mmCIF file of C-alpha atoms in Angstrom:
data_model
loop_
_atom_site.group_PDB
_atom_site.id
_atom_site.type_symbol
_atom_site.label_atom_id
_atom_site.label_comp_id
_atom_site.label_asym_id
_atom_site.label_seq_id
_atom_site.Cartn_x
_atom_site.Cartn_y
_atom_site.Cartn_z
ATOM 1 C CA GLN A 1 61.332 213.593 124.305
ATOM 2 C CA TYR A 2 58.915 215.879 125.181
ATOM 3 C CA PHE A 3 59.946 218.518 122.585
ATOM 4 C CA SER A 4 60.904 216.128 119.885
ATOM 5 C CA PRO A 5 59.045 212.614 120.232
ATOM 6 C CA GLU A 6 58.858 210.267 117.988
ATOM 7 C CA GLU A 7 56.645 209.643 115.155
ATOM 8 C CA GLN A 8 54.662 206.665 115.664
ATOM 9 C CA GLN A 9 54.689 204.251 112.263
ATOM 10 C CA GLN A 10 51.204 204.698 111.308
ATOM 11 C CA VAL A 11 48.632 201.814 110.080
ATOM 12 C CA SER A 12 47.003 201.536 106.487
ATOM 13 C CA PHE A 13 44.847 198.432 105.679
ATOM 14 C CA VAL A 14 45.148 198.687 102.169
ATOM 15 C CA GLU A 15 41.961 196.972 99.823
ATOM 16 C CA PRO A 16 43.613 194.565 97.523
ATOM 17 C CA GLU A 17 42.954 195.284 93.783
ATOM 18 C CA GLU A 18 41.165 192.572 91.512
ATOM 19 C CA GLU A 19 43.237 191.257 88.919
ATOM 20 C CA PRO A 20 41.981 192.446 85.522
ATOM 21 C CA VAL A 21 40.970 189.613 83.225
ATOM 22 C CA GLU A 22 42.403 189.774 79.871
ATOM 23 C CA GLU A 23 40.259 189.457 76.753
ATOM 24 C CA PRO A 24 41.870 187.267 73.767
ATOM 25 C CA GLN A 25 43.208 189.090 71.345
ATOM 26 C CA ASP A 26 42.637 188.047 67.536
ATOM 27 C CA ASP A 27 46.242 187.363 66.211
ATOM 28 C CA GLY A 28 44.666 186.678 62.656
ATOM 29 C CA GLU A 29 45.531 183.243 63.197
ATOM 30 C CA GLU A 30 43.136 179.883 62.749
ATOM 31 C CA LYS A 31 41.981 178.953 65.911
ATOM 32 C CA THR A 32 42.592 174.827 66.828
ATOM 33 C CA GLU A 33 39.037 173.591 68.826
ATOM 34 C CA PRO A 34 40.061 172.241 72.371
ATOM 35 C CA GLU A 35 39.444 168.888 72.197
ATOM 36 C CA THR A 36 36.874 167.730 73.857
ATOM 37 C CA VAL A 37 37.024 165.499 76.766
ATOM 38 C CA ILE A 38 34.304 162.818 77.667
ATOM 39 C CA ILE A 39 33.855 161.269 81.261
ATOM 40 C CA GLU A 40 31.878 158.615 80.964
ATOM 41 C CA LYS A 41 31.577 157.295 84.910
ATOM 42 C CA GLN A 42 32.324 159.590 88.075
ATOM 43 C CA THR A 43 34.672 158.491 90.319
ATOM 44 C CA PRO A 44 32.834 159.283 93.913
ATOM 45 C CA ILE A 45 35.343 160.928 96.919
ATOM 46 C CA ASP A 46 36.114 158.159 99.306
ATOM 47 C CA LEU A 47 37.067 158.515 103.298
ATOM 48 C CA GLY A 48 40.151 159.207 102.561
ATOM 49 C CA GLN A 49 40.800 161.814 100.028
ATOM 50 C CA TYR A 50 37.774 163.430 102.254
ATOM 51 C CA GLN A 51 39.974 163.176 104.995
ATOM 52 C CA THR A 52 42.678 164.769 103.176
ATOM 53 C CA LEU A 53 40.712 167.693 102.314
ATOM 54 C CA GLN A 54 39.938 167.727 105.808
ATOM 55 C CA ASN A 55 43.958 167.776 107.208
ATOM 56 C CA LYS A 56 44.656 170.527 104.399
ATOM 57 C CA LEU A 57 41.826 172.815 105.869
ATOM 58 C CA TYR A 58 42.581 172.252 109.313
ATOM 59 C CA ALA A 59 46.026 173.110 108.685
ATOM 60 C CA VAL A 60 45.059 176.655 107.121
ATOM 61 C CA GLY A 61 43.460 177.017 110.134
ATOM 62 C CA ARG A 62 46.168 175.762 112.361
ATOM 63 C CA GLU A 63 48.793 178.626 110.502
ATOM 64 C CA ALA A 64 45.909 181.407 111.646
ATOM 65 C CA ASP A 65 45.757 180.553 114.950
ATOM 66 C CA LYS A 66 49.135 182.015 115.279
ATOM 67 C CA PHE A 67 47.614 185.466 115.255
ATOM 68 C CA ILE A 68 44.480 184.335 117.125
ATOM 69 C CA VAL A 69 44.950 185.672 121.242
ATOM 70 C CA SER A 70 42.713 184.972 124.024
ATOM 71 C CA VAL A 71 41.536 187.892 126.244
ATOM 72 C CA THR A 72 41.256 188.032 130.087
ATOM 73 C CA LYS A 73 39.920 191.159 132.055
ATOM 74 C CA ASN A 74 40.410 191.712 135.447
ATOM 75 C CA ASP A 75 36.927 192.828 137.094
ATOM 76 C CA THR A 76 36.107 194.220 140.586
ATOM 77 C CA ASP A 77 33.582 192.973 142.818
ATOM 78 C CA ILE A 78 31.234 194.754 145.226
ATOM 79 C CA PHE A 79 33.871 194.449 148.150
ATOM 80 C CA ASN A 80 36.180 196.200 145.644
ATOM 81 C CA THR A 81 37.927 192.647 145.324
ATOM 82 C CA SER A 82 39.685 191.817 142.021
ATOM 83 C CA TYR A 83 38.913 188.455 140.094
ATOM 84 C CA GLU A 84 40.046 187.654 137.250
ATOM 85 C CA THR A 85 37.879 186.243 134.117
ATOM 86 C CA LYS A 86 39.325 183.929 131.683
ATOM 87 C CA GLY A 87 38.204 182.463 128.371
ATOM 88 C CA ILE A 88 35.306 185.494 127.760
ATOM 89 C CA GLY A 89 36.537 186.252 124.297
ATOM 90 C CA SER A 90 39.194 186.425 121.145
ATOM 91 C CA GLY A 91 41.333 188.505 119.435
ATOM 92 C CA VAL A 92 43.346 188.806 115.808
ATOM 93 C CA ILE A 93 46.520 190.902 116.013
ATOM 94 C CA ILE A 94 45.929 192.857 112.994
ATOM 95 C CA ALA A 95 49.963 194.653 112.956
ATOM 96 C CA ASP A 96 53.275 195.121 114.529
ATOM 97 C CA THR A 97 53.886 198.876 114.429
ATOM 98 C CA GLY A 98 57.658 197.933 115.700
ATOM 99 C CA ASP A 99 56.937 199.559 119.380
ATOM 100 C CA ASN A 100 53.299 197.756 119.772
ATOM 101 C CA PHE A 101 51.331 194.736 118.685
ATOM 102 C CA LEU A 102 47.765 195.535 117.718
ATOM 103 C CA ILE A 103 44.942 193.321 119.009
ATOM 104 C CA LEU A 104 41.348 193.976 117.117
ATOM 105 C CA THR A 105 38.685 192.531 119.417
ATOM 106 C CA GLU A 106 34.876 193.227 120.669
ATOM 107 C CA LYS A 107 34.779 195.982 123.332
ATOM 108 C CA LYS A 108 31.655 194.079 125.961
ATOM 109 C CA THR A 109 34.769 191.791 125.942
ATOM 110 C CA ILE A 110 36.698 194.545 128.321
ATOM 111 C CA ALA A 111 33.995 196.016 129.133
ATOM 112 C CA GLY A 112 33.997 196.845 132.771
ATOM 113 C CA ALA A 113 37.437 195.862 132.745
ATOM 114 C CA SER A 114 40.415 197.084 135.476
ATOM 115 C CA SER A 115 43.064 195.654 133.508
ATOM 116 C CA ILE A 116 43.369 193.611 130.187
ATOM 117 C CA ARG A 117 46.083 190.447 129.409
ATOM 118 C CA VAL A 118 46.350 188.430 126.588
ATOM 119 C CA THR A 119 47.542 185.136 125.870
ATOM 120 C CA PHE A 120 49.458 184.446 122.853
ATOM 121 C CA ALA A 121 49.369 181.109 120.828
ATOM 122 C CA ASP A 122 52.286 179.733 122.634
ATOM 123 C CA GLY A 123 51.188 180.195 125.856
ATOM 124 C CA ALA A 124 52.380 183.768 127.274
ATOM 125 C CA THR A 125 50.246 186.073 129.071
ATOM 126 C CA VAL A 126 51.586 190.099 128.730
ATOM 127 C CA LYS A 127 49.526 193.143 129.796
ATOM 128 C CA ALA A 128 47.303 194.874 127.101
ATOM 129 C CA GLU A 129 45.704 198.671 127.216
ATOM 130 C CA LEU A 130 42.819 199.705 125.519
ATOM 131 C CA GLN A 131 43.458 201.937 122.639
ATOM 132 C CA GLN A 132 40.864 203.259 120.950
ATOM 133 C CA TYR A 133 36.727 201.686 120.109
ATOM 134 C CA ASP A 134 34.005 202.388 118.335
ATOM 135 C CA GLY A 135 31.018 202.281 120.107
ATOM 136 C CA ASN A 136 28.843 202.325 117.223
ATOM 137 C CA THR A 137 30.218 198.706 115.502
ATOM 138 C CA GLY A 138 31.335 197.246 119.192
ATOM 139 C CA ILE A 139 35.009 196.909 118.347
ATOM 140 C CA ALA A 140 38.640 198.313 119.835
ATOM 141 C CA VAL A 141 41.903 198.002 119.087
ATOM 142 C CA LEU A 142 43.718 197.113 122.018
ATOM 143 C CA ARG A 143 47.956 197.361 122.325
ATOM 144 C CA VAL A 144 50.329 195.430 124.059
ATOM 145 C CA LYS A 145 54.014 196.507 123.741
ATOM 146 C CA ALA A 146 56.719 195.034 122.057
ATOM 147 C CA GLU A 147 58.820 194.849 124.962
ATOM 148 C CA ASP A 148 56.726 193.113 127.075
ATOM 149 C CA VAL A 149 56.794 190.206 123.955
ATOM 150 C CA THR A 150 59.679 187.271 123.941
ATOM 151 C CA LYS A 151 61.971 186.332 121.003
ATOM 152 C CA ASP A 152 60.619 183.246 121.047
ATOM 153 C CA THR A 153 56.862 184.110 121.549
ATOM 154 C CA ARG A 154 57.207 186.694 118.553
ATOM 155 C CA ARG A 155 58.440 183.063 116.268
ATOM 156 C CA GLN A 156 55.439 181.723 117.290
ATOM 157 C CA ILE A 157 52.650 184.233 116.865
ATOM 158 C CA ALA A 158 51.846 186.202 113.677
ATOM 159 C CA VAL A 159 50.056 188.852 112.013
ATOM 160 C CA ALA A 160 47.087 188.323 110.511
ATOM 161 C CA THR A 161 46.481 189.697 106.827
ATOM 162 C CA LEU A 162 43.268 191.709 106.438
ATOM 163 C CA GLY A 163 42.153 190.395 102.698
ATOM 164 C CA SER A 164 39.201 191.328 100.359
ATOM 165 C CA SER A 165 35.660 190.528 100.839
ATOM 166 C CA VAL A 166 34.150 191.918 97.662
ATOM 167 C CA GLY A 167 34.289 188.735 96.100
ATOM 168 C CA VAL A 168 32.796 186.734 99.031
ATOM 169 C CA SER A 169 30.535 183.931 97.600
ATOM 170 C CA GLN A 170 27.646 181.540 97.769
ATOM 171 C CA GLY A 171 29.204 178.257 98.524
ATOM 172 C CA GLN A 172 32.584 179.715 99.268
ATOM 173 C CA LEU A 173 34.122 177.144 101.482
ATOM 174 C CA VAL A 174 35.388 179.493 104.540
ATOM 175 C CA LEU A 175 37.063 179.132 108.307
ATOM 176 C CA ALA A 176 36.356 180.041 111.746
ATOM 177 C CA VAL A 177 39.594 180.530 113.650
ATOM 178 C CA GLY A 178 39.526 182.303 117.607
ATOM 179 C CA SER A 179 36.386 181.287 119.605
ATOM 180 C CA PRO A 180 33.593 180.376 117.262
ATOM 181 C CA ILE A 181 32.163 177.558 119.683
ATOM 182 C CA GLY A 182 33.504 179.243 123.381
ATOM 183 C CA THR A 183 36.907 177.242 123.442
ATOM 184 C CA ILE A 184 39.909 179.622 122.556
ATOM 185 C CA HIS A 185 41.593 178.091 119.520
ATOM 186 C CA SER A 186 39.153 176.265 117.993
ATOM 187 C CA ILE A 187 38.465 175.850 114.353
ATOM 188 C CA LEU A 188 35.311 175.554 112.093
ATOM 189 C CA THR A 189 34.562 174.643 108.820
ATOM 190 C CA GLY A 190 31.806 175.392 106.128
ATOM 191 C CA ASN A 191 30.676 177.569 103.809
ATOM 192 C CA ILE A 192 28.437 181.078 103.134
ATOM 193 C CA THR A 193 24.878 180.477 102.685
ATOM 194 C CA SER A 194 24.262 183.492 102.576
ATOM 195 C CA ASN A 195 25.775 187.088 101.004
ATOM 196 C CA ARG A 196 23.732 189.730 100.499
ATOM 197 C CA ASN A 197 22.465 190.439 103.703
ATOM 198 C CA THR A 198 22.868 194.124 105.323
ATOM 199 C CA ILE A 199 22.307 195.772 108.499
ATOM 200 C CA SER A 200 21.953 199.420 109.275
ATOM 201 C CA THR A 201 24.142 201.170 111.968
ATOM 202 C CA MET A 202 24.516 204.624 112.116
ATOM 203 C CA ASP A 203 26.159 206.024 109.496
ATOM 204 C CA CYS A 204 27.246 203.070 107.792
ATOM 205 C CA ASN A 205 25.879 199.663 106.303
ATOM 206 C CA TYR A 206 27.464 196.330 106.502
ATOM 207 C CA THR A 207 27.046 193.540 104.458
ATOM 208 C CA ILE A 208 26.652 189.801 106.924
ATOM 209 C CA PHE A 209 27.990 187.108 106.269
ATOM 210 C CA THR A 210 25.742 184.326 106.986
ATOM 211 C CA THR A 211 27.663 180.385 107.644
ATOM 212 C CA ASP A 212 26.253 176.647 107.648
ATOM 213 C CA MET A 213 28.857 176.672 110.556
ATOM 214 C CA VAL A 214 27.201 176.224 114.354
ATOM 215 C CA GLY A 215 28.726 177.865 117.246
ATOM 216 C CA SER A 216 28.654 179.116 119.973
ATOM 217 C CA ALA A 217 26.036 182.535 120.646
ATOM 218 C CA ASP A 218 28.989 184.338 122.701
ATOM 219 C CA ALA A 219 31.343 183.373 119.451
ATOM 220 C CA SER A 220 34.366 185.377 118.849
ATOM 221 C CA GLY A 221 37.399 185.982 115.861
ATOM 222 C CA ALA A 222 37.492 185.499 112.405
ATOM 223 C CA LEU A 223 36.127 184.641 108.976
ATOM 224 C CA ILE A 224 38.915 183.611 106.726
ATOM 225 C CA ASN A 225 39.581 181.920 103.494
ATOM 226 C CA THR A 226 41.016 179.166 101.995
ATOM 227 C CA ASN A 227 44.657 181.377 101.894
ATOM 228 C CA GLY A 228 44.496 182.275 105.679
ATOM 229 C CA GLU A 229 43.313 186.090 105.224
ATOM 230 C CA ILE A 230 40.494 187.547 106.842
ATOM 231 C CA ILE A 231 37.061 188.208 105.115
ATOM 232 C CA GLY A 232 34.789 189.312 108.284
ATOM 233 C CA PHE A 233 34.707 189.710 112.148
ATOM 234 C CA VAL A 234 32.622 187.704 114.148
ATOM 235 C CA LEU A 235 30.252 189.956 115.596
ATOM 236 C CA GLN A 236 27.227 188.157 116.898
ATOM 237 C CA ASP A 237 25.388 191.035 117.573
ATOM 238 C CA TYR A 238 24.850 191.215 114.316
ATOM 239 C CA ASN A 239 23.752 188.073 113.426
ATOM 240 C CA MET A 240 19.854 188.420 111.755
ATOM 241 C CA GLN A 241 18.939 184.894 112.836
ATOM 242 C CA LYS A 242 19.136 185.482 116.692
ATOM 243 C CA GLU A 243 17.110 182.664 117.445
ATOM 244 C CA GLN A 244 19.731 180.610 115.348
ATOM 245 C CA THR A 245 23.323 179.402 116.758
ATOM 246 C CA THR A 246 25.113 179.641 113.440
ATOM 247 C CA LEU A 247 28.309 181.669 112.826
ATOM 248 C CA ALA A 248 28.042 185.298 111.163
ATOM 249 C CA ALA A 249 30.441 187.813 110.149
ATOM 250 C CA VAL A 250 31.131 191.397 108.692
ATOM 251 C CA SER A 251 32.645 192.189 105.733
ATOM 252 C CA ILE A 252 35.992 192.807 106.808
ATOM 253 C CA SER A 253 36.856 195.704 103.638
ATOM 254 C CA GLU A 254 34.083 197.719 104.843
ATOM 255 C CA LEU A 255 35.285 197.805 108.605
ATOM 256 C CA LYS A 256 39.113 198.186 107.478
ATOM 257 C CA GLY A 257 38.194 201.986 107.786
ATOM 258 C CA VAL A 258 37.362 202.293 110.940
ATOM 259 C CA ILE A 259 39.868 199.747 112.128
ATOM 260 C CA GLU A 260 42.828 201.554 110.061
ATOM 261 C CA LEU A 261 41.129 204.718 112.600
ATOM 262 C CA LEU A 262 41.285 202.440 115.785
ATOM 263 C CA SER A 263 44.643 201.529 114.681
ATOM 264 C CA ASN A 264 45.862 204.924 114.461
ATOM 265 C CA ASP A 265 44.519 205.719 118.196
ATOM 266 C CA LYS A 266 41.907 207.631 116.442
ATOM 267 C CA PRO A 267 38.125 207.680 117.209
ATOM 268 C CA VAL A 268 35.598 207.063 114.356
ATOM 269 C CA PRO A 269 33.369 210.093 113.119
ATOM 270 C CA TYR A 270 30.375 210.609 113.921
ATOM 271 C CA LEU A 271 27.012 212.130 112.953
ATOM 272 C CA GLY A 272 24.384 209.816 114.120
ATOM 273 C CA LEU A 273 22.614 209.237 110.607
ATOM 274 C CA ARG A 274 20.921 205.897 109.429
ATOM 275 C CA ILE A 275 20.731 206.055 105.546
ATOM 276 C CA SER A 276 20.084 204.560 102.216
ATOM 277 C CA THR A 277 20.689 205.115 98.782
ATOM 278 C CA VAL A 278 18.237 206.590 96.789
ATOM 279 C CA THR A 279 17.955 204.348 93.575
ATOM 280 C CA ASP A 280 17.422 206.163 89.999
ATOM 281 C CA GLU A 281 14.477 203.490 90.303
ATOM 282 C CA ILE A 282 13.299 205.043 93.473
ATOM 283 C CA ALA A 283 13.870 208.530 92.685
ATOM 284 C CA GLU A 284 11.697 208.363 89.688
ATOM 285 C CA ASP A 285 8.690 206.067 91.192
ATOM 286 C CA TYR A 286 8.709 208.448 94.684
ATOM 287 C CA HIS A 287 9.719 211.689 92.661
ATOM 288 C CA MET A 288 12.928 212.445 94.916
ATOM 289 C CA PRO A 289 16.399 213.840 94.381
ATOM 290 C CA LYS A 290 19.314 211.485 93.901
ATOM 291 C CA GLY A 291 21.446 211.013 96.848
ATOM 292 C CA VAL A 292 21.442 209.214 100.868
ATOM 293 C CA TYR A 293 17.800 209.217 102.159
ATOM 294 C CA VAL A 294 17.924 209.802 106.579
ATOM 295 C CA ARG A 295 16.003 206.799 107.450
ATOM 296 C CA ASP A 296 16.635 207.709 110.936
ATOM 297 C CA VAL A 297 18.074 210.085 113.312
ATOM 298 C CA ALA A 298 19.693 209.673 116.199
ATOM 299 C CA LEU A 299 18.850 211.260 119.892
ATOM 300 C CA ASP A 300 21.258 213.826 121.337
ATOM 301 C CA SER A 301 23.396 212.699 117.688
ATOM 302 C CA PRO A 302 25.130 216.111 115.687
ATOM 303 C CA ALA A 303 23.301 214.993 113.011
ATOM 304 C CA MET A 304 20.038 215.767 115.380
ATOM 305 C CA GLU A 305 21.487 219.249 116.674
ATOM 306 C CA ALA A 306 22.250 220.318 113.471
ATOM 307 C CA GLY A 307 18.502 219.541 112.492
ATOM 308 C CA PHE A 308 18.063 216.986 110.343
ATOM 309 C CA GLN A 309 14.807 215.230 110.346
ATOM 310 C CA SER A 310 13.644 211.593 109.692
ATOM 311 C CA GLY A 311 13.292 211.937 105.729
ATOM 312 C CA ASP A 312 15.124 214.759 104.109
ATOM 313 C CA VAL A 313 17.903 213.632 101.411
ATOM 314 C CA ILE A 314 21.507 214.516 101.670
ATOM 315 C CA THR A 315 22.911 215.673 98.735
ATOM 316 C CA ALA A 316 25.934 216.986 98.774
ATOM 317 C CA ILE A 317 28.785 217.187 101.712
ATOM 318 C CA ASN A 318 32.182 220.282 101.720
ATOM 319 C CA GLY A 319 30.729 220.662 97.890
ATOM 320 C CA GLU A 320 31.107 217.409 96.966
ATOM 321 C CA GLU A 321 28.433 215.601 95.156
ATOM 322 C CA ILE A 322 26.564 212.447 97.240
ATOM 323 C CA THR A 323 24.904 209.626 95.235
ATOM 324 C CA ALA A 324 24.915 206.540 97.010
ATOM 325 C CA ALA A 325 25.724 205.872 101.265
ATOM 326 C CA GLU A 326 29.252 204.601 100.323
ATOM 327 C CA ASP A 327 29.921 208.505 99.619
ATOM 328 C CA TYR A 328 28.885 209.584 102.687
ATOM 329 C CA GLU A 329 30.280 206.934 104.582
ATOM 330 C CA LYS A 330 33.905 207.195 102.641
ATOM 331 C CA LEU A 331 33.585 210.911 103.253
ATOM 332 C CA LEU A 332 32.786 210.576 107.040
ATOM 333 C CA ARG A 333 35.800 208.270 107.403
ATOM 334 C CA GLY A 334 37.767 211.483 106.416
ATOM 335 C CA LEU A 335 36.734 214.076 108.876
ATOM 336 C CA THR A 336 38.229 213.870 111.883
ATOM 337 C CA VAL A 337 36.500 214.424 115.562
ATOM 338 C CA ASP A 338 35.347 218.388 115.518
ATOM 339 C CA ASP A 339 35.021 218.943 111.918
ATOM 340 C CA ILE A 340 32.981 221.182 110.600
ATOM 341 C CA VAL A 341 30.737 219.782 107.815
ATOM 342 C CA HIS A 342 28.786 221.603 104.932
ATOM 343 C CA ILE A 343 25.949 219.932 103.897
ATOM 344 C CA ASN A 344 23.469 220.095 101.004
ATOM 345 C CA TYR A 345 20.009 218.768 101.652
ATOM 346 C CA GLU A 346 16.405 218.534 100.677
ATOM 347 C CA ARG A 347 13.719 217.919 102.742
ATOM 348 C CA GLN A 348 9.767 217.247 101.382
ATOM 349 C CA SER A 349 7.307 219.957 101.268
ATOM 350 C CA ALA A 350 3.470 219.978 101.109
ATOM 351 C CA GLU A 351 3.927 219.781 96.580
ATOM 352 C CA ASP A 352 8.030 219.372 95.868
ATOM 353 C CA TYR A 353 11.672 219.070 97.525
ATOM 354 C CA ILE A 354 12.878 222.518 98.920
ATOM 355 C CA PRO A 355 17.451 222.429 98.748
ATOM 356 C CA LEU A 356 18.210 223.489 102.449
ATOM 357 C CA GLU A 357 21.904 223.565 103.557
ATOM 358 C CA ILE A 358 23.054 223.166 107.339
ATOM 359 C CA ASP A 359 26.424 222.747 109.173
ATOM 360 C CA ALA A 360 27.287 220.106 111.400
ATOM 361 C CA LYS A 361 29.623 218.809 113.992
ATOM 362 C CA ALA A 362 31.267 215.587 113.861
ATOM 363 C CA GLY A 363 31.197 213.503 116.658
ATOM 364 C CA VAL A 364 32.240 210.566 118.622
ATOM 365 C CA PHE A 365 29.872 207.752 119.145
ATOM 366 C CA GLY A 366 28.444 207.651 122.996
#
C-alpha cells in the first residue's frame, strides 16, 4: 500500500450551463395570431390552496433535510476535562467519494474541538475529521469514513446538489434548511429580497443573497431553490445588516472553486489582495489602466512581502491578461500553494502610471 497507494477520487462541482433560448424561425408560412384570453374576474387563492402550496414547499425542505447533519464537538475545560457541546451548527453532505462522505460546514462550528462527531438525519452519530478549511471565507470540509456509516443510514441520507446561483432574482421563492433558527433540521420559507450586494474578502468578491426570513444570529445551513438545489451557503458573518436577524447567504456558484479545492484536500491559494474591477467607465473618468485595482493589502501576506501597495492596478498574471476581478480569482484558484506567479501591474506616479513587474509566492490564509 505504501509503494502503490490507491488514487483518491477527485471531487468536482460543475456549474450547470444555462439552456440557450431558441429564436423562432421564419418558414415563410403565415402565422396565426394566438387567441386573446380576457380574465374578467380574479379568483383569490383560498386557505386550502395556500396550505397545499405550503405542503409542497415543506416537502422539498424535508427531502433536502436528508443531506443535513448536525455537528457536535468535544471541548476541554481548564481542568483538561473533555465535555460535549451539542447542536452548535449544521453541515451539508456534498460528496460521496466511496471512501468518505464529505461535509461542508463552518470552521467556527468546530473551532477548538478535540474531536468532532456528526449526526445524520436518521439519528446515527459517527466520528468526523477536519479535512481542510479556508481561513478567508471560514468554510471547512469534514470527512466521515464510509465504513463507519451503516447501510441503513445510507438509505436515509442523500448527497446535496450544488446548483447554479447565477439566475437568482429578487422575489424568488427559496427555502432555508439546516439550522436557520438555531434548531437543527428546521425549515424556513421565504423570498430573495436582494441579489446585488457584494462583500469583498481577500482575493475574492462574493455575492450576498438577502432574504425576508427571520432566523437566528448563529444560523447555519443552506439556501435551496424549489428544486431542492443549493443556491447559497448561510454564513451569518457575511450578513450586511448585522442589527437584523434576516438570513443571508453567499452565492454557491462563487464558492464552488473553494469548495472543490477543500473537497480534494487541497489548501486554498492566497496572495492577500482586496480587489475591484477597473471598468471602462472608471478607467476613462480617472485616467487609469484597465485591470484589477488593489484596494488593500493584507498584513504579512505574500502580496505585502512581494511589495504590492494600495492603488496598484494588476494587468496580467503569468502572461495572461487580467481585465476583471473574476479573471484574477479564476487564475488564483488554479494555483497551488508555493507557486511563484509573475505579475504585471502599474503604479501611479506624479504624472502617469508606470508599468512594473513583480514575482509573488502563493501562500495560505492564516
